[in-house]
Amino acid sequence: MTPAAARTATSAAAVTTTPLGARRTPLLTLLPRDGALAWVRRGEGLVGWGEAARLEVSGPGALAAAADWWAQRCAGTEVHDPVGVPGSGPVLFASVAFDPAVGTSVFVVPEVVVGRRDGCTWVTVTGDADDEDRAVVETSPQHAATSIGRLAYADGALDPMAWCRAVAAAVARIDAGELDKVVLARDLLVTADRPLDPRRLLLRLAERFPDTWTFAVDGLLGATPELLLRRTGREIDSRVLAGTAPRGAGAEDDRLAAGLQTSVKDHAEHAYAVDSLADALRPFVDELVVPEQPTVLTLPNVRHLASDVRGRQRDDDATGLLELVGAVHPTAAVCGSPTTAAARVIAELEGMDRGRYAGPVGWLDARGDGEFGLALRCAELTGADGGRQARLFAGCGIVADSDPIAELAETQAKLAAFQAALED
């Protein structure tokens, strides 16, 4: 069975990158209301709009098909790029399905990209974008404060108690030796009084979570703390997160942090995630540096155990970034261990189609450099009810010692990250 392209535009066109110097306009304020594309952390990264080309693909080999499509497009593109850094020149934004063989992955070549790296800013224009599309016009930050009115929440595929029963069933299957870990997620539906403006949500997420990667691709947007793969030349980087504790106030916050650092359950969950990534990367790298112990990453709403894994791709290995992403995804951080058994349990117990939630999301340039995170702490703007509805997601790693009520509380803490961006 070959990958199926749901909708594709493949004609290439000239690409021109122009340096803008030390312009400091916040990148996210440049986005239009519709078609926002973003990958921003601490004010640097890429934003884009317009569609010079688009590919929607699914089926076995979907990522290889997308890589081939991108390579052919780049080969037929006339490029003028005096900036010459990762993210300048031709750029592809991507949001990959959690299961690329079944779900639909989306790849968009913007008409206009504005990038910033190490304080330097540039704009890239593809093809025949007219003067209005090319213009870099700042949107008032007041959009972030515009009220969307009251919010009505509704259960997604499973209500809280049904989801807790699913967690208990997963623990029983772990105890029976069927698998070691599984990640179970839940969704939450929200409807606002007025249409949801992605600019409001992205600006609020970036302000509250500056150390995460704020992203938007084809209506899926969020602030992920987890970097699946970054490739710069031959250098490979990843930030693995697994093991979570809530935040508290005063001495309670310190107690929760200390508990995470010493938690046998959370360290075991984290080790599965790190091992699965490292094992998947080793065939492609000469050197792989894996920390002996994780650090604690502190975010405004939760803490995570974190490991920064680094490697160097072999000089004789021609595997591209999209293929590397396909080789490492899904890690145990979003699926479980062993992968096949965990995926089967997810399909049987979770009760929903993840779509692009927990799938790779990010960007790729014509040199093969790029960054992909995992689509976590996110929501999908569904377009339902006149653009007033969104579907929020959160998940937890389930191991032998997991308690369903504690895991439910963890999902609520993670959902709160996006809820805070919605609420007035």
Short mmCIF file of C-alpha atoms in Angstrom, two decimals:
data_model
loop_
_atom_site.label_atom_id
_atom_site.label_comp_id
_atom_site.label_asym_id
_atom_site.label_seq_id
_atom_site.Cartn_x
_atom_site.Cartn_y
_atom_site.Cartn_z
CA MET A 1 0.00 0.00 0.00
CA THR A 2 1.46 3.35 -0.98
CA PRO A 3 0.96 6.62 0.94
CA ALA A 4 -2.16 8.51 -0.07
CA ALA A 5 -1.95 12.23 -0.72
CA ALA A 6 -5.24 13.78 0.37
CA ARG A 7 -4.40 17.15 -1.16
CA THR A 8 -1.16 18.28 -2.69
CA ALA A 9 0.32 21.23 -4.57
CA THR A 10 3.84 20.61 -5.82
CA SER A 11 4.82 23.34 -8.28
CA ALA A 12 8.01 25.03 -7.07
CA ALA A 13 8.80 28.73 -7.38
CA ALA A 14 11.61 31.16 -6.64
CA VAL A 15 12.46 31.78 -2.98
CA THR A 16 14.06 35.01 -1.79
CA THR A 17 15.38 35.66 1.72
CA THR A 18 16.06 39.25 2.78
CA PRO A 19 17.87 40.20 6.03
CA LEU A 20 16.00 42.63 8.27
CA GLY A 21 18.84 43.34 10.71
CA ALA A 22 18.18 43.55 14.43
CA ARG A 23 14.42 44.18 14.22
CA ARG A 24 12.89 43.22 17.57
CA THR A 25 9.19 43.10 16.73
CA PRO A 26 7.82 39.99 18.51
CA LEU A 27 7.44 37.28 15.88
CA LEU A 28 4.03 36.11 17.02
CA THR A 29 2.55 39.60 16.61
CA LEU A 30 3.24 39.37 12.86
CA LEU A 31 0.79 36.53 12.27
CA PRO A 32 -2.51 37.06 10.45
CA ARG A 33 -5.84 35.82 11.79
CA ASP A 34 -6.00 32.85 9.41
CA GLY A 35 -3.41 30.27 8.44
CA ALA A 36 -0.95 30.99 11.25
CA LEU A 37 2.24 28.92 11.23
CA ALA A 38 4.65 29.21 14.14
CA TRP A 39 7.64 27.69 15.93
CA VAL A 40 8.92 30.16 18.53
CA ARG A 41 10.87 29.89 21.80
CA ARG A 42 12.08 32.86 23.85
CA GLY A 43 11.26 35.22 21.00
CA GLU A 44 13.28 33.39 18.35
CA GLY A 45 12.22 30.92 15.68
CA LEU A 46 9.94 31.09 12.68
CA VAL A 47 6.44 32.34 11.84
CA GLY A 48 4.73 32.04 8.48
CA TRP A 49 1.53 32.56 6.56
CA GLY A 50 0.01 31.85 3.18
CA GLU A 51 0.33 28.56 1.29
CA ALA A 52 2.75 28.29 -1.61
CA ALA A 53 2.33 24.51 -1.45
CA ARG A 54 0.63 21.93 0.72
CA LEU A 55 0.78 18.18 1.15
CA GLU A 56 -1.58 15.98 3.15
CA VAL A 57 -0.42 12.39 3.27
CA SER A 58 -1.17 9.16 5.11
CA GLY A 59 -0.33 5.49 4.87
CA PRO A 60 2.78 3.34 5.37
CA GLY A 61 5.84 5.31 4.33
CA ALA A 62 4.04 8.65 4.71
CA LEU A 63 7.09 10.48 6.06
CA ALA A 64 9.36 9.06 3.38
CA ALA A 65 6.86 10.22 0.77
CA ALA A 66 6.80 13.71 2.32
CA ALA A 67 10.60 13.82 2.39
CA ASP A 68 10.73 12.92 -1.29
CA TRP A 69 8.09 15.54 -2.12
CA TRP A 70 10.10 18.21 -0.26
CA ALA A 71 13.40 17.17 -1.87
CA GLN A 72 11.88 17.37 -5.34
CA ARG A 73 10.39 20.76 -4.62
CA CYS A 74 13.70 22.12 -3.28
CA ALA A 75 15.58 20.73 -6.30
CA GLY A 76 13.32 22.72 -8.61
CA THR A 77 13.48 25.96 -6.64
CA GLU A 78 15.63 28.96 -7.48
CA VAL A 79 16.90 30.27 -4.14
CA HIS A 80 18.44 33.61 -3.18
CA ASP A 81 19.47 33.37 0.48
CA PRO A 82 22.26 35.67 1.70
CA VAL A 83 21.42 34.84 5.34
CA GLY A 84 22.36 31.16 5.13
CA VAL A 85 21.36 29.99 8.61
CA PRO A 86 19.02 27.21 9.74
CA GLY A 87 15.49 28.32 8.88
CA SER A 88 16.39 30.76 6.09
CA GLY A 89 15.65 29.99 2.46
CA PRO A 90 12.91 27.44 1.65
CA VAL A 91 11.05 26.24 4.76
CA LEU A 92 8.45 23.53 5.30
CA PHE A 93 6.17 23.50 8.36
CA ALA A 94 4.92 20.06 9.40
CA SER A 95 2.37 18.51 11.73
CA VAL A 96 2.60 14.71 11.66
CA ALA A 97 -0.14 12.35 12.79
CA PHE A 98 0.50 10.36 15.95
CA ASP A 99 0.16 7.28 13.72
CA PRO A 100 1.32 8.47 10.27
CA ALA A 101 0.22 5.18 8.69
CA VAL A 102 -3.40 5.82 9.67
CA GLY A 103 -3.81 9.54 10.38
CA THR A 104 -3.29 12.45 8.01
CA SER A 105 -0.05 14.44 8.29
CA VAL A 106 0.03 18.03 7.04
CA PHE A 107 2.98 19.83 5.39
CA VAL A 108 2.79 23.51 4.43
CA VAL A 109 5.22 25.69 2.49
CA PRO A 110 4.34 29.27 3.50
CA GLU A 111 4.29 32.17 1.06
CA VAL A 112 5.97 34.33 3.70
CA VAL A 113 8.26 33.33 6.59
CA VAL A 114 9.81 35.67 9.14
CA GLY A 115 12.68 34.16 11.14
CA ARG A 116 14.92 35.22 13.97
CA ARG A 117 18.11 33.54 15.22
CA ASP A 118 20.74 34.96 17.57
CA GLY A 119 19.09 38.37 17.37
CA CYS A 120 19.13 38.60 13.55
CA THR A 121 15.83 38.73 11.66
CA TRP A 122 14.99 37.89 8.04
CA VAL A 123 11.97 37.48 5.77
CA THR A 124 11.61 34.79 3.11
CA VAL A 125 9.08 35.07 0.28
CA THR A 126 8.11 32.14 -1.93
CA GLY A 127 6.70 32.48 -5.40
CA ASP A 128 4.15 35.03 -6.49
CA ALA A 129 2.89 36.32 -3.16
CA ASP A 130 1.46 39.76 -3.85
CA ASP A 131 2.54 42.91 -2.06
CA GLU A 132 -0.11 42.52 0.62
CA ASP A 133 1.01 38.94 1.39
CA ARG A 134 4.68 39.98 1.44
CA ALA A 135 4.18 42.86 3.86
CA VAL A 136 5.47 42.31 7.39
CA VAL A 137 2.78 44.09 9.39
CA GLU A 138 2.61 43.99 13.16
CA THR A 139 -0.65 42.91 14.75
CA SER A 140 -1.58 44.81 17.88
CA PRO A 141 -0.83 42.77 21.03
CA GLN A 142 -4.29 43.87 22.18
CA HIS A 143 -5.57 40.83 20.30
CA ALA A 144 -4.19 38.80 23.19
CA ALA A 145 -6.51 40.60 25.56
CA THR A 146 -9.66 40.50 23.41
CA SER A 147 -12.38 38.63 25.27
CA ILE A 148 -13.85 35.51 23.69
CA GLY A 149 -16.63 35.49 26.27
CA ARG A 150 -17.79 32.59 28.34
CA LEU A 151 -16.37 29.09 27.87
CA ALA A 152 -18.38 25.88 28.01
CA TYR A 153 -16.44 22.67 28.61
CA ALA A 154 -17.62 19.16 27.73
CA ASP A 155 -16.11 15.72 28.10
CA GLY A 156 -14.36 14.30 25.08
CA ALA A 157 -14.23 10.60 24.27
CA LEU A 158 -14.22 9.51 27.94
CA ASP A 159 -15.54 11.23 31.03
CA PRO A 160 -13.11 11.43 33.99
CA MET A 161 -14.33 8.28 35.73
CA ALA A 162 -14.34 6.24 32.51
CA TRP A 163 -10.79 7.43 31.86
CA CYS A 164 -9.74 6.38 35.37
CA ARG A 165 -11.16 2.91 34.66
CA ALA A 166 -9.06 2.83 31.49
CA VAL A 167 -5.96 3.66 33.57
CA ALA A 168 -6.80 0.90 36.06
CA ALA A 169 -7.19 -1.55 33.15
CA ALA A 170 -3.81 -0.48 31.78
CA VAL A 171 -2.14 -1.03 35.17
CA ALA A 172 -3.68 -4.50 35.34
CA ARG A 173 -2.23 -5.35 31.94
CA ILE A 174 1.18 -4.04 33.03
CA ASP A 175 0.98 -6.16 36.17
CA ALA A 176 0.13 -9.15 33.99
CA GLY A 177 3.40 -8.65 32.09
CA GLU A 178 1.84 -7.56 28.79
CA LEU A 179 3.90 -4.34 28.71
CA ASP A 180 6.00 -2.04 30.88
CA LYS A 181 4.50 1.39 30.20
CA VAL A 182 1.67 2.95 28.22
CA VAL A 183 0.75 6.60 27.69
CA LEU A 184 -2.98 7.23 27.93
CA ALA A 185 -4.43 10.57 26.86
CA ARG A 186 -7.81 12.24 27.19
CA ASP A 187 -9.49 15.07 25.35
CA LEU A 188 -11.68 17.95 26.48
CA LEU A 189 -14.00 20.02 24.28
CA VAL A 190 -14.43 23.75 24.76
CA THR A 191 -16.84 26.15 23.07
CA ALA A 192 -16.47 29.93 23.40
CA ASP A 193 -19.04 32.70 22.92
CA ARG A 194 -16.98 34.19 20.09
CA PRO A 195 -14.56 32.74 17.49
CA LEU A 196 -11.17 31.65 18.83
CA ASP A 197 -8.34 33.81 17.50
CA PRO A 198 -5.11 31.76 17.29
CA ARG A 199 -3.04 34.94 17.80
CA ARG A 200 -4.56 35.47 21.23
CA LEU A 201 -3.81 31.88 22.21
CA LEU A 202 -0.24 31.81 20.85
CA LEU A 203 0.71 35.13 22.47
CA ARG A 204 -0.63 34.02 25.83
CA LEU A 205 1.06 30.63 25.66
CA ALA A 206 4.41 32.20 24.76
CA GLU A 207 4.14 34.74 27.55
CA ARG A 208 3.33 32.16 30.22
CA PHE A 209 5.62 29.38 28.94
CA PRO A 210 8.67 31.09 27.42
CA ASP A 211 10.88 28.00 27.81
CA THR A 212 8.59 25.85 25.67
CA TRP A 213 8.26 25.81 21.88
CA THR A 214 5.08 27.66 20.90
CA PHE A 215 3.76 26.13 17.68
CA ALA A 216 0.93 26.37 15.18
CA VAL A 217 0.36 24.28 12.05
CA ASP A 218 -2.99 23.88 10.29
CA GLY A 219 -5.15 24.67 13.32
CA LEU A 220 -3.13 22.62 15.82
CA LEU A 221 -1.42 24.94 18.27
CA GLY A 222 0.19 24.73 21.66
CA ALA A 223 3.33 25.11 23.76
CA THR A 224 5.37 21.94 23.93
CA PRO A 225 8.20 21.44 26.43
CA GLU A 226 9.50 18.35 24.58
CA LEU A 227 11.95 18.51 21.67
CA LEU A 228 11.82 15.28 19.69
CA LEU A 229 14.71 16.05 17.32
CA ARG A 230 16.74 19.06 16.27
CA ARG A 231 19.23 18.67 13.44
CA THR A 232 21.85 21.35 12.73
CA GLY A 233 24.32 20.13 10.14
CA ARG A 234 25.25 16.69 11.47
CA GLU A 235 24.47 17.54 15.11
CA ILE A 236 21.36 15.95 16.65
CA ASP A 237 19.65 17.13 19.85
CA SER A 238 16.61 15.95 21.77
CA ARG A 239 14.94 16.83 25.07
CA VAL A 240 13.11 13.86 26.58
CA LEU A 241 10.46 14.49 29.23
CA ALA A 242 8.70 11.85 31.29
CA GLY A 243 7.76 11.91 34.96
CA THR A 244 5.63 14.80 36.20
CA ALA A 245 4.78 16.53 39.46
CA PRO A 246 2.32 19.39 40.06
CA ARG A 247 3.34 22.78 41.41
CA GLY A 248 2.41 24.01 44.86
CA ALA A 249 2.79 27.07 47.04
CA GLY A 250 5.76 27.79 49.32
CA ALA A 251 7.06 24.80 51.22
CA GLU A 252 4.59 22.51 49.46
CA ASP A 253 6.19 23.35 46.09
CA ASP A 254 9.61 22.41 47.47
CA ARG A 255 8.21 19.16 48.84
CA LEU A 256 6.68 18.26 45.47
CA ALA A 257 9.96 19.00 43.68
CA ALA A 258 11.93 16.83 46.10
CA GLY A 259 9.37 14.06 45.69
CA LEU A 260 9.81 14.08 41.91
CA GLN A 261 13.59 13.92 42.23
CA THR A 262 13.36 10.80 44.41
CA SER A 263 10.29 9.11 42.89
CA VAL A 264 11.09 5.55 41.81
CA LYS A 265 7.90 5.47 39.72
CA ASP A 266 8.71 8.68 37.82
CA HIS A 267 12.35 7.75 37.25
CA ALA A 268 11.28 4.36 35.86
CA GLU A 269 8.79 6.07 33.51
CA HIS A 270 11.52 8.49 32.41
CA ALA A 271 14.05 5.73 31.77
CA TYR A 272 11.69 3.97 29.35
CA ALA A 273 11.35 7.21 27.33
CA VAL A 274 15.09 7.94 27.22
CA ASP A 275 16.00 4.36 26.34
CA SER A 276 13.48 4.20 23.49
CA LEU A 277 14.83 7.41 21.92
CA ALA A 278 18.49 6.41 22.35
CA ASP A 279 17.92 2.92 20.94
CA ALA A 280 16.19 4.39 17.88
CA LEU A 281 18.96 6.94 17.24
CA ARG A 282 22.01 4.71 17.66
CA PRO A 283 21.95 3.22 14.13
CA PHE A 284 22.32 6.74 12.68
CA VAL A 285 24.96 8.35 14.93
CA ASP A 286 28.64 7.99 15.76
CA GLU A 287 28.37 9.59 19.17
CA LEU A 288 25.40 9.65 21.52
CA VAL A 289 25.57 11.39 24.89
CA VAL A 290 22.82 10.30 27.28
CA PRO A 291 22.78 11.79 30.80
CA GLU A 292 23.11 9.29 33.60
CA GLN A 293 20.38 11.05 35.58
CA PRO A 294 17.62 13.44 34.51
CA THR A 295 17.33 17.02 35.69
CA VAL A 296 14.12 18.66 36.89
CA LEU A 297 12.51 21.07 34.42
CA THR A 298 10.31 23.62 36.19
CA LEU A 299 7.37 25.14 34.33
CA PRO A 300 4.69 27.45 35.74
CA ASN A 301 2.13 24.65 36.13
CA VAL A 302 4.15 21.40 36.47
CA ARG A 303 7.65 19.95 36.83
CA HIS A 304 9.11 17.23 34.62
CA LEU A 305 12.11 14.95 34.70
CA ALA A 306 14.16 15.97 31.66
CA SER A 307 17.14 14.52 29.79
CA ASP A 308 18.96 16.37 27.00
CA VAL A 309 20.32 13.76 24.57
CA ARG A 310 22.96 14.80 22.02
CA GLY A 311 24.56 12.99 19.11
CA ARG A 312 26.33 13.40 15.79
CA GLN A 313 24.93 11.78 12.67
CA ARG A 314 27.42 9.56 10.87
CA ASP A 315 29.14 11.21 7.90
CA ASP A 316 28.26 8.22 5.72
CA ASP A 317 24.58 8.29 6.70
CA ALA A 318 22.30 10.14 4.27
CA THR A 319 19.09 9.81 6.30
CA GLY A 320 17.13 13.06 6.24
CA LEU A 321 15.44 14.71 9.20
CA LEU A 322 11.92 13.55 8.30
CA GLU A 323 13.15 9.97 8.03
CA LEU A 324 14.95 10.32 11.39
CA VAL A 325 11.72 11.62 12.91
CA GLY A 326 9.93 8.58 11.51
CA ALA A 327 12.59 6.29 12.95
CA VAL A 328 12.33 7.59 16.52
CA HIS A 329 8.59 8.28 16.70
CA PRO A 330 6.71 7.21 18.72
CA THR A 331 9.00 7.16 21.73
CA ALA A 332 7.92 5.74 25.06
CA ALA A 333 7.25 9.35 26.14
CA VAL A 334 4.05 9.44 24.07
CA CYS A 335 3.30 5.76 23.39
CA GLY A 336 4.88 3.32 25.84
CA SER A 337 7.15 0.31 25.99
CA PRO A 338 7.31 -2.03 24.17
CA THR A 339 5.98 0.19 21.40
CA THR A 340 3.79 -2.38 19.62
CA ALA A 341 2.12 -3.57 22.80
CA ALA A 342 1.61 -0.02 24.06
CA ALA A 343 0.06 1.11 20.76
CA ARG A 344 -2.35 -1.82 20.95
CA VAL A 345 -3.40 -0.90 24.50
CA ILE A 346 -3.87 2.76 23.52
CA ALA A 347 -6.15 1.72 20.65
CA GLU A 348 -8.18 -0.53 22.96
CA LEU A 349 -8.47 1.72 26.03
CA GLU A 350 -8.15 5.38 25.04
CA GLY A 351 -11.39 5.55 23.10
CA MET A 352 -10.40 8.40 20.75
CA ASP A 353 -8.54 9.23 17.58
CA ARG A 354 -5.47 11.26 18.58
CA GLY A 355 -5.12 12.75 15.11
CA ARG A 356 -2.01 14.92 15.21
CA TYR A 357 -1.91 15.19 19.01
CA ALA A 358 1.37 13.75 20.38
CA GLY A 359 2.76 13.58 16.86
CA PRO A 360 5.89 15.38 15.64
CA VAL A 361 5.43 19.08 14.86
CA GLY A 362 7.99 21.60 13.63
CA TRP A 363 9.88 22.73 10.54
CA LEU A 364 12.49 21.66 8.00
CA ASP A 365 14.59 23.74 5.60
CA ALA A 366 16.19 22.94 2.25
CA ARG A 367 19.57 22.18 3.88
CA GLY A 368 18.01 19.44 6.00
CA ASP A 369 18.21 21.45 9.22
CA GLY A 370 15.12 21.71 11.36
CA GLU A 371 13.39 21.21 14.69
CA PHE A 372 10.56 18.87 15.64
CA GLY A 373 8.83 18.79 18.97
CA LEU A 374 5.96 16.63 20.13
CA ALA A 375 2.49 18.18 19.87
CA LEU A 376 1.73 18.32 23.58
CA ARG A 377 -0.03 20.95 25.74
CA CYS A 378 -2.04 21.69 22.65
CA ALA A 379 -5.48 22.13 21.16
CA GLU A 380 -6.97 21.64 17.74
CA LEU A 381 -9.18 24.49 16.55
CA THR A 382 -11.93 22.46 14.93
CA GLY A 383 -13.81 25.20 13.09
CA ALA A 384 -17.04 23.89 14.62
CA ASP A 385 -19.72 26.37 15.72
CA GLY A 386 -18.32 29.11 13.54
CA GLY A 387 -14.75 28.72 14.80
CA ARG A 388 -15.75 28.82 18.45
CA GLN A 389 -14.76 25.26 19.36
CA ALA A 390 -11.47 23.58 20.20
CA ARG A 391 -10.39 20.12 21.31
CA LEU A 392 -7.79 20.06 24.11
CA PHE A 393 -5.51 17.11 24.90
CA ALA A 394 -3.39 15.82 27.78
CA GLY A 395 -1.83 12.47 28.59
CA CYS A 396 0.15 10.58 31.23
CA GLY A 397 2.64 7.76 31.33
CA ILE A 398 1.12 4.73 33.07
CA VAL A 399 3.42 2.25 34.82
CA ALA A 400 2.92 -0.46 37.43
CA ASP A 401 2.68 1.99 40.36
CA SER A 402 0.28 4.42 38.69
CA ASP A 403 -2.79 5.55 40.61
CA PRO A 404 -5.77 6.45 38.39
CA ILE A 405 -6.86 9.45 40.47
CA ALA A 406 -3.32 10.86 40.58
CA GLU A 407 -2.99 10.38 36.82
CA LEU A 408 -6.31 12.18 36.28
CA ALA A 409 -4.99 15.09 38.36
CA GLU A 410 -1.87 15.16 36.20
CA THR A 411 -3.94 15.47 33.03
CA GLN A 412 -5.92 18.29 34.62
CA ALA A 413 -2.70 20.15 35.45
CA LYS A 414 -1.53 19.75 31.85
CA LEU A 415 -4.89 20.83 30.41
CA ALA A 416 -4.69 23.93 32.58
CA ALA A 417 -1.75 25.15 30.49
CA PHE A 418 -4.02 25.70 27.50
CA GLN A 419 -7.10 26.62 29.51
CA ALA A 420 -5.19 29.59 30.95
CA ALA A 421 -4.65 30.89 27.40
CA LEU A 422 -8.37 30.62 26.71
CA GLU A 423 -9.75 32.21 29.84
CA ASP A 424 -10.12 35.95 30.42
#
